[in-house]
mmCIF file of C-alpha atoms in Angstrom:
data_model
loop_
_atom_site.group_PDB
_atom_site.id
_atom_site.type_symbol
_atom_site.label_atom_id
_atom_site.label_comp_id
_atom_site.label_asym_id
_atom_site.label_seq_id
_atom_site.Cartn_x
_atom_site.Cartn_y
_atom_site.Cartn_z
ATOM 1 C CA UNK A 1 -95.432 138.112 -47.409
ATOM 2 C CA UNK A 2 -97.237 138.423 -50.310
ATOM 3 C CA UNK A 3 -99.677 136.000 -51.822
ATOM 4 C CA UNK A 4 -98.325 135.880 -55.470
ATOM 5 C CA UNK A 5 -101.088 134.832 -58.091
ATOM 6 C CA UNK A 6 -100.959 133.775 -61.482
ATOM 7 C CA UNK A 7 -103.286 136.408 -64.086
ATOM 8 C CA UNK A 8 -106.069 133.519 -63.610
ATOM 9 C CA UNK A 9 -106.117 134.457 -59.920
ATOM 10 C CA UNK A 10 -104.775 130.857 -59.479
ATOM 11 C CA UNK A 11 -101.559 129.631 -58.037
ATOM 12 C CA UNK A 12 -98.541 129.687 -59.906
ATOM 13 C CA UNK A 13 -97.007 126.832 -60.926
ATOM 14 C CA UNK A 14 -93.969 125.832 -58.579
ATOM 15 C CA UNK A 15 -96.342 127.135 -55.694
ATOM 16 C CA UNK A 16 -97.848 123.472 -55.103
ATOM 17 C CA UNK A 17 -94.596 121.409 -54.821
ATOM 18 C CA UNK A 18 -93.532 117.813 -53.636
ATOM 19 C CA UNK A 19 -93.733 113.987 -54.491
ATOM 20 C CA UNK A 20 -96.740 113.912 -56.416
ATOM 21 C CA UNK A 21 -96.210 116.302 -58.861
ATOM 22 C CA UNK A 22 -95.257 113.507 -61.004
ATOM 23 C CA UNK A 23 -97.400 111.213 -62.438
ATOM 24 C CA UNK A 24 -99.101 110.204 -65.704
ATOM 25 C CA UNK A 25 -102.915 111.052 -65.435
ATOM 26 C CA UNK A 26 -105.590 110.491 -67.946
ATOM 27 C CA UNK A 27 -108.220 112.939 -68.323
ATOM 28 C CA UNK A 28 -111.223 112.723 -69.844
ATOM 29 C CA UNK A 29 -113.846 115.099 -70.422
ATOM 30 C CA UNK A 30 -116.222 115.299 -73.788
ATOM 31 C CA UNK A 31 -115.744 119.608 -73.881
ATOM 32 C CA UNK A 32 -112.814 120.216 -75.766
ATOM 33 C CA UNK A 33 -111.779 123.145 -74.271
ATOM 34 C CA UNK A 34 -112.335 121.881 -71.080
ATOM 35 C CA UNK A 35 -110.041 118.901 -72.087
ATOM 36 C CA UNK A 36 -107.564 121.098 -73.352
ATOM 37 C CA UNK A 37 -107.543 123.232 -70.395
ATOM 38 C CA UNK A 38 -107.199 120.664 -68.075
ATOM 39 C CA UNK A 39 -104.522 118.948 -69.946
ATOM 40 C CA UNK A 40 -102.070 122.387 -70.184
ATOM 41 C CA UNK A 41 -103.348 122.938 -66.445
ATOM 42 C CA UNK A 42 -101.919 119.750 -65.279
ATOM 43 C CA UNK A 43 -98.954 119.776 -67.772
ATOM 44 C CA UNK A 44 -97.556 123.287 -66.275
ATOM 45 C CA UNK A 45 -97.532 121.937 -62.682
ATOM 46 C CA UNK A 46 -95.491 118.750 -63.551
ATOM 47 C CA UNK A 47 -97.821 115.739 -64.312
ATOM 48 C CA UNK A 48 -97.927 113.596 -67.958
ATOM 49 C CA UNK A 49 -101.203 113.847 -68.981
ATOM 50 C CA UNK A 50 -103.356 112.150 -71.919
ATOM 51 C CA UNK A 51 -106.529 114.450 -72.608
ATOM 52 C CA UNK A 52 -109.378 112.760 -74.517
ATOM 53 C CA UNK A 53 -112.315 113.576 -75.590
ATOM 54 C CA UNK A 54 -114.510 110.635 -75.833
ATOM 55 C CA UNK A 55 -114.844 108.064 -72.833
ATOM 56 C CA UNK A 56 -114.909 105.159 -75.212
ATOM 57 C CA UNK A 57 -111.406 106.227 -76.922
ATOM 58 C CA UNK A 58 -109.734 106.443 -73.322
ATOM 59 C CA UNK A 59 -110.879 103.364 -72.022
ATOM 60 C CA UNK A 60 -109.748 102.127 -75.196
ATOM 61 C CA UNK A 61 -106.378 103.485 -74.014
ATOM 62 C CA UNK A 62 -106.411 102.455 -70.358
ATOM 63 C CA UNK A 63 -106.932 98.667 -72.115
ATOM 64 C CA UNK A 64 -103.743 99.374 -74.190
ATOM 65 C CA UNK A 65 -101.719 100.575 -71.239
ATOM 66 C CA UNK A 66 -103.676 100.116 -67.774
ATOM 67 C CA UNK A 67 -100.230 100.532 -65.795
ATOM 68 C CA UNK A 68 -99.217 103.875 -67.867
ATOM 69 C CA UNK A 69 -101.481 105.702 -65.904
ATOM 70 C CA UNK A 70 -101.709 106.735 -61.956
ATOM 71 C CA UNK A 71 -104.332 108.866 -61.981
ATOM 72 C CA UNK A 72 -108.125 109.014 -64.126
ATOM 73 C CA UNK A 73 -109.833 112.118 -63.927
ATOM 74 C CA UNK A 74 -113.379 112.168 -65.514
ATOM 75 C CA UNK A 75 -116.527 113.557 -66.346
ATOM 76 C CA UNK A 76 -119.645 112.117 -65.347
ATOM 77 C CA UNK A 77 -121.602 113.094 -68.280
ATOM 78 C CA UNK A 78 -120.539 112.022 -71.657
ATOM 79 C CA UNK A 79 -122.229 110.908 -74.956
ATOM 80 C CA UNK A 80 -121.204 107.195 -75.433
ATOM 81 C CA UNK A 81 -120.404 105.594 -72.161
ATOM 82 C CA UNK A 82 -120.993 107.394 -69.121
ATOM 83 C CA UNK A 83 -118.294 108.592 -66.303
ATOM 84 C CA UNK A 84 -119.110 106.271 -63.993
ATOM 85 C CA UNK A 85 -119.654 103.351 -66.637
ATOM 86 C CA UNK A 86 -115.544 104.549 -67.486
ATOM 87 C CA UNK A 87 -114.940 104.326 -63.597
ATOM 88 C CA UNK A 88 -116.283 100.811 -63.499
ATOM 89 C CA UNK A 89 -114.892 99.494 -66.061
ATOM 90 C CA UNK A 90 -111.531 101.170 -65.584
ATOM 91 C CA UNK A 91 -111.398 99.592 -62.114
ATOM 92 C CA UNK A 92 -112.530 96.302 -63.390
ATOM 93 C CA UNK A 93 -108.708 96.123 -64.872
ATOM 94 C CA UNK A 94 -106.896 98.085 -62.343
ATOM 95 C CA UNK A 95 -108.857 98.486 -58.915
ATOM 96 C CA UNK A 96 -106.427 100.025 -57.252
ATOM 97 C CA UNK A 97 -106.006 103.511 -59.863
ATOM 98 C CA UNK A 98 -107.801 106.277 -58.308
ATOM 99 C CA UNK A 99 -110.270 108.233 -59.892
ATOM 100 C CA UNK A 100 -111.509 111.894 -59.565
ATOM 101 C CA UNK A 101 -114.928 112.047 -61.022
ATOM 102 C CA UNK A 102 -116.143 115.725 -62.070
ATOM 103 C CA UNK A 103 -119.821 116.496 -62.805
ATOM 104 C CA UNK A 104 -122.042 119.341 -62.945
ATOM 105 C CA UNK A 105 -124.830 117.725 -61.177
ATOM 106 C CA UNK A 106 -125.301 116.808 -58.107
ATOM 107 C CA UNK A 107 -125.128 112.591 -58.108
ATOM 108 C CA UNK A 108 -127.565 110.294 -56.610
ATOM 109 C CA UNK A 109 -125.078 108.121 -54.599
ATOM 110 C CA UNK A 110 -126.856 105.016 -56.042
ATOM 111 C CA UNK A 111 -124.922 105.829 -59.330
ATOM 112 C CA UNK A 112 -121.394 105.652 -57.697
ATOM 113 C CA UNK A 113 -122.572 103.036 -55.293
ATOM 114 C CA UNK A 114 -119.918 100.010 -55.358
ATOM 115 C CA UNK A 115 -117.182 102.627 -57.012
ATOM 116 C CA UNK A 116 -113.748 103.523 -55.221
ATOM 117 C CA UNK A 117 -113.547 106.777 -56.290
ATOM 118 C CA UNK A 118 -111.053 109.148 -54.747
ATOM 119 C CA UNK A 119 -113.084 112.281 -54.920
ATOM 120 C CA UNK A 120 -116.566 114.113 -56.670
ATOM 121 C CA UNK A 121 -116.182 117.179 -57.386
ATOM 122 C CA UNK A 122 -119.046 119.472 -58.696
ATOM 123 C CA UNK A 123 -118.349 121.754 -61.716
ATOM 124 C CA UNK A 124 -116.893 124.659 -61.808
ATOM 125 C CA UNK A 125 -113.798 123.270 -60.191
ATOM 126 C CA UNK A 126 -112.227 125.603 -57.894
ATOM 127 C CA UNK A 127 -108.403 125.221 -59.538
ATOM 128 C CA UNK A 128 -106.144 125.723 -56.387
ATOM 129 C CA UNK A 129 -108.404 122.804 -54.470
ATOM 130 C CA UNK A 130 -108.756 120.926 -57.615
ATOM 131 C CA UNK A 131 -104.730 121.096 -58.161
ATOM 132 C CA UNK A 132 -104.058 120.068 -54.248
ATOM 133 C CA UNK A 133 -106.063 117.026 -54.411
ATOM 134 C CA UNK A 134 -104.581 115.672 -57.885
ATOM 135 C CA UNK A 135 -101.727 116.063 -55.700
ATOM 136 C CA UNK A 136 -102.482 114.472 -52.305
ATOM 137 C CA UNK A 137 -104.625 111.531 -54.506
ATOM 138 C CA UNK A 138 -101.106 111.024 -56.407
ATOM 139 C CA UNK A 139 -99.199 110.954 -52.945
ATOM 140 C CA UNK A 140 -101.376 108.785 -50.776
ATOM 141 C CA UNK A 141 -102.896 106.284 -54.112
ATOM 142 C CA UNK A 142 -104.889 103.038 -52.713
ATOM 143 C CA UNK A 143 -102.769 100.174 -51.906
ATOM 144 C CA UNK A 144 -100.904 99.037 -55.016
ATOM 145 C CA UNK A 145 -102.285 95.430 -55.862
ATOM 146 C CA UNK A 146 -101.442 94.068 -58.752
ATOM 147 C CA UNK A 147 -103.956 94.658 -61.168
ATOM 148 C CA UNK A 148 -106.431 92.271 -63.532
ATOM 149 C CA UNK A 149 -104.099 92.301 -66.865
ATOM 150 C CA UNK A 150 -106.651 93.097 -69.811
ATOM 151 C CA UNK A 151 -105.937 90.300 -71.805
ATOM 152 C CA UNK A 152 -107.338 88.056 -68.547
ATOM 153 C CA UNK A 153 -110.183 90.457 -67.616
ATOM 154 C CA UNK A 154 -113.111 90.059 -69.489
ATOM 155 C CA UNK A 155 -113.272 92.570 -72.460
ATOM 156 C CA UNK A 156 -114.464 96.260 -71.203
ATOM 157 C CA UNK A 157 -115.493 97.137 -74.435
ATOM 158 C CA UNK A 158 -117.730 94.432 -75.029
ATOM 159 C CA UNK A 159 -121.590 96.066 -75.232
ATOM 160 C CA UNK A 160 -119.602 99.301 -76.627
ATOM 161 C CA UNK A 161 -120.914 100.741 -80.251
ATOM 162 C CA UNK A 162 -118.351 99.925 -82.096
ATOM 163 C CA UNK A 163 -116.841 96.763 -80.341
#
């Protein structure tokens, strides 16, 4: 048989199938295009997705809906807050969300030290491994505690320009 590509060389959508192509993920990258890309990526193989562009604005959003979401996928580097500033404060709500942190440096492990993150992965992405573990992150998430409710955490975006 075959192996039937997309004109990206990727999979097509439909290919990757099962339970966790559903989902509401937020995705966060400061690139535009790269948000956009990633958003329409996502979109096409099933999953809600929120694309923003500035780490400050989406944890602004994860405050204003911290269940909406089952998935966070994020830069590392970002002006205004850092990805793994996001990730900490992110899980200081909700610990139990996963999180895919992208970055296109290597990382010191000292600067996701103490962070449950479900996966690094180092820029450029490869898309068919990148789309197979949204999915198996989405279909095997950490155990589903009930999470800090913002208005009883202390405020994230305390320290924040603007906050």
């Amino acid at each position: 048989m075959d192996d039937v590509r997309d004109e990206t060389g990727g999979i097509p959508p439909g290919e990757i199938s099962g339970p966790g192509l559903s989902g509401t993920i937020l995705f966060v990258d400061d690139e535009v295009y790269l948000a956009e890309v990633g958003k329409e990526m996502l979109e096409d193989y099933g999953y809600h997705v929120q694309s923003m562009t500035s780490s400050i604005d989406a944890l602004g959003a994860f405050v204003q809906a911290p269940d909406k979401f089952d998935l966070v996928i994020t830069d590392y580097t970002m002006p205004g807050m850092m990805g793994d500033l996001l990730a900490e404060k992110i899980q200081g709500i909700r610990p139990e969300v996963p999180i895919i942190m992208c970055t296109g440096i290597p990382l010191d492990p000292e600067i996701t030290e103490g962070l449950r993150l479900a996966k690094i992965l180092l820029k450029p992405l490869d898309m068919e491994g990148f789309l197979q573990l949204v999915r198996e992150v989405l279909d095997h998430p950490l155990s589903r505690q009930p999470g800090v409710s913002a208005d009883k955490a202390s405020n994230p975006l305390d320290g924040l320009p603007g906050f």
